[in-house]
Amino acid sequence: NIVTSFCPFQGRLLVGLNGLLRIYDIGKSKLLRKCELKGLPGIVKSIHTQGDRIIISDATQSFSYIVYKKFQNQLFAFADDTVPHWVTTSYMLDYDTVAGGDKFGNFWINRLPSEVTKAIEHDPSGVHMKLSSHGARFGSTAAHNLANPNNFFTGETITCIQKSSLFPGGTEVLIYTTIYGTIGCFMPFISREDVDFFQHLEAHMRTHKASLCGRDHTAYRSYYFPVKNVVDGDLCKLFSELEYDIQSEIADELGDRQPFEILKKIEDIHNRI
C-alpha cells in the first residue's frame, strides 16, 4: 500500500493508505498496527482531526467523517458528502465543518447536522453506526449525509485554503490560492443586515453590469453546482464603474440611499479584511 497522507492522532500516527485508514503506535523496533478502517471509496487525500473526530478528503469522492471509539479500538465512518468532488485542498473550520476546493475550481463547505453530532456523541458503543448500511453515495456505508450550506465556482483550480486574519484584530477570513496565482478570500458576514444588503446589490449588479461575452453571471458561478449562500464581492465592487444615474437608481431601490452610501458600505467591508 502507498501512503497518501498522515497526521498525529492522540499520541499515535493516523495514516491513509489508498482505500484504508490505519492507526499506528510506536513499538520497540517498528510501528505497530492498532486498528484500521477498510472500504473507503478511493485515495485518502488529507486527514484532519479534533478530539475523536476524523475528517478525511478523498481524491475523487469529497469528504467522509469518521469517529474513533477508544474502548472498542475501532474506527467508524458515519457520514459523507452527497456529491463527489476531486478534492485538491481542505481546511477543518470547526468540529462539524470543513471547507474544500477541487480541481475544477469549486469551493464548498460541508457541515454535519447538529442532531447527527448529538447522536454520535451519545453512542459510545457505535451500535447506531453499525446498524445503518444505507449511504449517501453508491457503495458508501456511511449512515448520514453531510449538509452543504455553501457553494461557489472560482474558475481556477484551488491549491490551498487557510483561515487567518490579515492584520491584528481583523476579521478572520478563509484565504485561498489557485493554480494560476490568484489569491482570494471568503469573509463571513456578521449581521443579517449585511447579508440582505449585499445579496440585493449583487442581484442589481447582475442586471446592470453584464459580462463582456454576454454570459449570465449566475450561470458562471454555478458552473458545476448551483451557487449557494455566497455573494460575489468582485461583482459588487464594480458598482463604482456604473454611470451615476444607474448608481442612483440602484441606491434608491436599496432603501432610499445615496450612491456614496453604497460605496462607503463596500469600502467598510473591504477594510474589515
CSV table of C-alpha atoms in Angstrom, one decimal:
chain,number,residue,atom,x,y,z
A,1,ASN,CA,0.0,0.0,0.0
A,2,ILE,CA,1.1,3.5,-0.8
A,3,VAL,CA,0.9,6.1,2.0
A,4,THR,CA,-1.1,9.1,0.7
A,5,SER,CA,-1.5,11.1,3.9
A,6,PHE,CA,-0.8,11.0,7.6
A,7,CYS,CA,-1.2,13.1,10.7
A,8,PRO,CA,-0.7,12.8,14.5
A,9,PHE,CA,-3.7,11.5,16.4
A,10,GLN,CA,-3.9,11.1,20.3
A,11,GLY,CA,-0.2,10.3,20.6
A,12,ARG,CA,-0.3,7.9,17.7
A,13,LEU,CA,0.1,8.1,13.9
A,14,LEU,CA,-3.0,8.1,11.7
A,15,VAL,CA,-2.2,7.0,8.1
A,16,GLY,CA,-4.2,7.0,4.9
A,17,LEU,CA,-3.1,4.2,2.5
A,18,ASN,CA,-5.1,4.2,-0.7
A,19,GLY,CA,-8.5,3.0,0.3
A,20,LEU,CA,-8.0,2.4,4.0
A,21,LEU,CA,-7.3,4.4,7.2
A,22,ARG,CA,-4.9,2.9,9.8
A,23,ILE,CA,-3.7,3.9,13.3
A,24,TYR,CA,-0.1,3.0,14.2
A,25,ASP,CA,1.6,3.1,17.6
A,26,ILE,CA,5.3,3.0,18.3
A,27,GLY,CA,6.9,-0.3,19.3
A,28,LYS,CA,10.4,-1.3,20.4
A,29,SER,CA,11.7,-1.6,16.8
A,30,LYS,CA,8.9,-0.9,14.4
A,31,LEU,CA,5.4,0.7,14.2
A,32,LEU,CA,2.5,-1.4,15.4
A,33,ARG,CA,-0.9,-1.6,13.7
A,34,LYS,CA,-3.6,-0.8,16.3
A,35,CYS,CA,-6.7,-0.6,14.2
A,36,GLU,CA,-7.8,0.2,10.6
A,37,LEU,CA,-10.9,1.1,8.6
A,38,LYS,CA,-11.2,-0.6,5.2
A,39,GLY,CA,-13.6,0.1,2.3
A,40,LEU,CA,-13.0,3.8,1.9
A,41,PRO,CA,-14.1,4.9,-1.6
A,42,GLY,CA,-10.8,5.9,-3.1
A,43,ILE,CA,-7.5,7.6,-2.2
A,44,VAL,CA,-7.2,9.4,1.1
A,45,LYS,CA,-6.0,12.9,0.1
A,46,SER,CA,-5.8,14.6,3.5
A,47,ILE,CA,-6.7,14.0,7.2
A,48,HIS,CA,-8.0,16.4,9.8
A,49,THR,CA,-8.6,15.5,13.4
A,50,GLN,CA,-10.2,17.1,16.5
A,51,GLY,CA,-10.8,15.0,19.6
A,52,ASP,CA,-12.2,11.6,18.4
A,53,ARG,CA,-13.5,13.2,15.2
A,54,ILE,CA,-11.6,12.5,12.0
A,55,ILE,CA,-12.3,14.1,8.6
A,56,ILE,CA,-10.8,12.7,5.5
A,57,SER,CA,-10.8,14.1,2.0
A,58,ASP,CA,-10.9,11.6,-0.9
A,59,ALA,CA,-9.2,12.3,-4.2
A,60,THR,CA,-12.5,11.8,-6.1
A,61,GLN,CA,-15.3,11.4,-3.5
A,62,SER,CA,-15.2,14.5,-1.4
A,63,PHE,CA,-15.3,14.2,2.5
A,64,SER,CA,-16.0,11.5,4.9
A,65,TYR,CA,-16.5,11.8,8.7
A,66,ILE,CA,-15.0,9.1,10.9
A,67,VAL,CA,-15.1,8.6,14.7
A,68,TYR,CA,-12.7,6.7,16.8
A,69,LYS,CA,-14.2,4.7,19.6
A,70,LYS,CA,-11.4,4.2,22.1
A,71,PHE,CA,-12.9,1.4,24.3
A,72,GLN,CA,-13.7,-0.7,21.2
A,73,ASN,CA,-10.5,0.4,19.5
A,74,GLN,CA,-12.5,0.8,16.2
A,75,LEU,CA,-13.0,3.4,13.5
A,76,PHE,CA,-16.5,4.1,12.2
A,77,ALA,CA,-17.3,6.1,9.0
A,78,PHE,CA,-20.7,7.6,9.9
A,79,ALA,CA,-21.2,10.5,7.4
A,80,ASP,CA,-20.1,11.6,3.9
A,81,ASP,CA,-20.9,14.1,1.2
A,82,THR,CA,-23.7,13.5,-1.2
A,83,VAL,CA,-21.7,14.8,-4.2
A,84,PRO,CA,-18.3,13.6,-5.4
A,85,HIS,CA,-15.5,16.1,-5.6
A,86,TRP,CA,-12.0,15.8,-6.9
A,87,VAL,CA,-10.5,17.4,-3.7
A,88,THR,CA,-7.2,19.3,-4.1
A,89,THR,CA,-7.2,21.1,-0.7
A,90,SER,CA,-9.3,21.3,2.5
A,91,TYR,CA,-9.4,23.0,5.9
A,92,MET,CA,-11.3,22.0,9.0
A,93,LEU,CA,-13.2,25.0,10.3
A,94,ASP,CA,-14.6,23.5,13.5
A,95,TYR,CA,-15.7,20.2,15.0
A,96,ASP,CA,-18.5,19.8,12.5
A,97,THR,CA,-17.5,21.9,9.5
A,98,VAL,CA,-14.9,21.6,6.7
A,99,ALA,CA,-14.2,23.7,3.7
A,100,GLY,CA,-12.8,22.2,0.4
A,101,GLY,CA,-11.6,23.1,-3.0
A,102,ASP,CA,-11.4,20.9,-6.1
A,103,LYS,CA,-9.5,20.6,-9.3
A,104,PHE,CA,-12.4,22.2,-11.3
A,105,GLY,CA,-12.4,25.4,-9.3
A,106,ASN,CA,-15.3,24.7,-6.9
A,107,PHE,CA,-15.2,26.0,-3.3
A,108,TRP,CA,-17.7,24.4,-0.9
A,109,ILE,CA,-18.4,23.8,2.7
A,110,ASN,CA,-19.7,20.6,4.3
A,111,ARG,CA,-21.3,20.6,7.8
A,112,LEU,CA,-22.5,17.7,10.0
A,113,PRO,CA,-26.1,18.4,11.2
A,114,SER,CA,-26.3,19.1,14.9
A,115,GLU,CA,-28.7,16.2,15.5
A,116,VAL,CA,-26.2,13.8,14.0
A,117,THR,CA,-23.4,15.1,16.2
A,118,LYS,CA,-25.6,14.5,19.3
A,119,ALA,CA,-26.5,11.0,18.2
A,120,ILE,CA,-22.8,10.1,17.6
A,121,GLU,CA,-21.7,11.6,20.9
A,122,HIS,CA,-24.3,9.5,22.8
A,123,ASP,CA,-23.5,6.3,21.0
A,124,PRO,CA,-20.3,5.1,22.8
A,125,SER,CA,-20.6,1.6,21.5
A,126,GLY,CA,-21.0,2.5,17.9
A,127,VAL,CA,-24.1,0.3,17.5
A,128,HIS,CA,-26.1,3.0,15.8
A,129,MET,CA,-23.4,3.4,13.1
A,130,LYS,CA,-23.1,-0.3,12.6
A,131,LEU,CA,-26.8,-0.9,12.0
A,132,SER,CA,-27.2,1.5,9.1
A,133,SER,CA,-25.8,0.4,5.8
A,134,HIS,CA,-27.5,2.9,3.5
A,135,GLY,CA,-25.0,5.6,2.4
A,136,ALA,CA,-25.2,8.9,0.6
A,137,ARG,CA,-23.3,7.6,-2.4
A,138,PHE,CA,-23.5,4.4,-4.3
A,139,GLY,CA,-21.2,2.0,-2.5
A,140,SER,CA,-21.0,4.1,0.7
A,141,THR,CA,-21.6,2.6,4.1
A,142,ALA,CA,-22.0,5.9,5.9
A,143,ALA,CA,-25.2,6.3,7.9
A,144,HIS,CA,-25.6,10.0,7.5
A,145,ASN,CA,-25.4,12.7,4.9
A,146,LEU,CA,-23.4,16.0,5.2
A,147,ALA,CA,-25.1,19.3,4.7
A,148,ASN,CA,-23.8,21.6,2.0
A,149,PRO,CA,-24.5,25.2,3.1
A,150,ASN,CA,-22.2,27.0,0.7
A,151,ASN,CA,-21.1,26.6,-3.0
A,152,PHE,CA,-19.1,28.9,-5.2
A,153,PHE,CA,-17.3,28.5,-8.5
A,154,THR,CA,-13.9,30.4,-8.6
A,155,GLY,CA,-13.0,29.3,-12.2
A,156,GLU,CA,-9.5,28.2,-11.2
A,157,THR,CA,-8.1,25.0,-9.5
A,158,ILE,CA,-7.8,25.8,-5.8
A,159,THR,CA,-4.5,24.7,-4.4
A,160,CYS,CA,-4.7,25.8,-0.7
A,161,ILE,CA,-7.2,27.1,1.9
A,162,GLN,CA,-6.2,28.6,5.2
A,163,LYS,CA,-8.1,30.6,7.9
A,164,SER,CA,-6.4,33.7,9.1
A,165,SER,CA,-6.7,37.5,9.8
A,166,LEU,CA,-4.6,39.8,7.6
A,167,PHE,CA,-3.9,42.3,10.3
A,168,PRO,CA,-4.1,42.3,14.2
A,169,GLY,CA,-7.7,42.5,15.3
A,170,GLY,CA,-9.0,41.9,11.8
A,171,THR,CA,-11.8,39.6,10.8
A,172,GLU,CA,-10.8,36.0,10.3
A,173,VAL,CA,-11.3,35.0,6.7
A,174,LEU,CA,-10.7,31.9,4.5
A,175,ILE,CA,-7.8,32.7,2.2
A,176,TYR,CA,-7.4,30.6,-0.9
A,177,THR,CA,-4.9,30.4,-3.7
A,178,THR,CA,-5.2,28.9,-7.2
A,179,ILE,CA,-3.0,27.2,-9.7
A,180,TYR,CA,-2.9,30.5,-11.8
A,181,GLY,CA,-1.6,32.5,-8.8
A,182,THR,CA,-4.8,34.1,-7.7
A,183,ILE,CA,-5.1,34.9,-4.0
A,184,GLY,CA,-8.6,35.5,-2.8
A,185,CYS,CA,-10.7,35.2,0.4
A,186,PHE,CA,-14.1,34.4,1.7
A,187,MET,CA,-15.3,36.6,4.6
A,188,PRO,CA,-18.3,35.7,6.8
A,189,PHE,CA,-20.9,38.4,7.2
A,190,ILE,CA,-21.5,39.3,10.9
A,191,SER,CA,-25.1,40.6,10.6
A,192,ARG,CA,-28.3,39.8,8.7
A,193,GLU,CA,-28.5,43.4,7.5
A,194,ASP,CA,-25.2,43.0,5.6
A,195,VAL,CA,-26.4,39.7,4.1
A,196,ASP,CA,-29.6,41.2,2.8
A,197,PHE,CA,-27.9,44.4,1.5
A,198,PHE,CA,-25.2,42.7,-0.5
A,199,GLN,CA,-27.5,40.0,-1.9
A,200,HIS,CA,-29.8,42.7,-3.3
A,201,LEU,CA,-26.8,44.7,-4.5
A,202,GLU,CA,-25.4,41.6,-6.3
A,203,ALA,CA,-28.8,41.0,-7.9
A,204,HIS,CA,-28.8,44.6,-9.3
A,205,MET,CA,-25.2,44.3,-10.5
A,206,ARG,CA,-26.1,41.1,-12.4
A,207,THR,CA,-28.6,43.1,-14.4
A,208,HIS,CA,-26.7,46.3,-14.9
A,209,LYS,CA,-23.1,45.0,-15.3
A,210,ALA,CA,-23.3,42.3,-17.9
A,211,SER,CA,-20.3,40.2,-18.9
A,212,LEU,CA,-18.2,41.3,-21.9
A,213,CYS,CA,-19.0,38.0,-23.6
A,214,GLY,CA,-22.7,38.2,-22.6
A,215,ARG,CA,-22.6,35.2,-20.2
A,216,ASP,CA,-25.0,35.1,-17.3
A,217,HIS,CA,-23.2,35.7,-14.0
A,218,THR,CA,-25.3,33.3,-12.0
A,219,ALA,CA,-24.8,30.5,-14.6
A,220,TYR,CA,-21.0,31.1,-14.4
A,221,ARG,CA,-20.8,31.0,-10.6
A,222,SER,CA,-22.9,27.8,-10.8
A,223,TYR,CA,-20.9,26.1,-13.4
A,224,TYR,CA,-20.8,22.7,-11.7
A,225,PHE,CA,-23.1,23.2,-8.7
A,226,PRO,CA,-25.7,26.0,-8.0
A,227,VAL,CA,-24.1,28.9,-6.2
A,228,LYS,CA,-25.3,28.9,-2.6
A,229,ASN,CA,-25.1,31.5,0.2
A,230,VAL,CA,-22.0,33.2,-1.3
A,231,VAL,CA,-22.0,36.8,-2.5
A,232,ASP,CA,-19.6,37.7,-5.3
A,233,GLY,CA,-17.6,40.6,-3.9
A,234,ASP,CA,-15.7,41.2,-7.2
A,235,LEU,CA,-19.1,41.9,-8.9
A,236,CYS,CA,-20.3,44.2,-6.1
A,237,LYS,CA,-17.1,46.3,-6.3
A,238,LEU,CA,-17.9,47.1,-9.9
A,239,PHE,CA,-20.7,49.4,-8.6
A,240,SER,CA,-18.2,52.3,-8.7
A,241,GLU,CA,-17.8,51.8,-12.5
A,242,LEU,CA,-21.5,52.3,-13.3
A,243,GLU,CA,-22.9,55.6,-14.6
A,244,TYR,CA,-24.2,57.9,-11.9
A,245,ASP,CA,-27.8,57.6,-13.0
A,246,ILE,CA,-27.7,53.9,-12.7
A,247,GLN,CA,-25.9,54.1,-9.3
A,248,SER,CA,-28.7,56.4,-8.1
A,249,GLU,CA,-31.4,54.0,-9.3
A,250,ILE,CA,-29.8,51.1,-7.5
A,251,ALA,CA,-29.2,53.1,-4.4
A,252,ASP,CA,-32.9,54.2,-4.3
A,253,GLU,CA,-34.1,50.6,-4.6
A,254,LEU,CA,-31.8,49.6,-1.8
A,255,GLY,CA,-33.7,51.6,0.7
A,256,ASP,CA,-33.7,55.3,-0.3
A,257,ARG,CA,-29.9,55.5,-0.1
A,258,GLN,CA,-27.4,57.7,-1.9
A,259,PRO,CA,-24.6,56.3,-4.2
A,260,PHE,CA,-21.9,57.4,-1.8
A,261,GLU,CA,-23.6,55.4,1.0
A,262,ILE,CA,-23.3,52.2,-1.2
A,263,LEU,CA,-19.7,52.9,-2.0
A,264,LYS,CA,-18.9,53.5,1.7
A,265,LYS,CA,-20.6,50.3,2.6
A,266,ILE,CA,-18.5,48.4,0.1
A,267,GLU,CA,-15.4,50.1,1.4
A,268,ASP,CA,-16.2,49.2,5.0
A,269,ILE,CA,-16.5,45.6,4.1
A,270,HIS,CA,-13.2,45.8,2.3
A,271,ASN,CA,-11.5,47.4,5.2
A,272,ARG,CA,-12.5,44.5,7.5
A,273,ILE,CA,-10.3,42.2,5.5
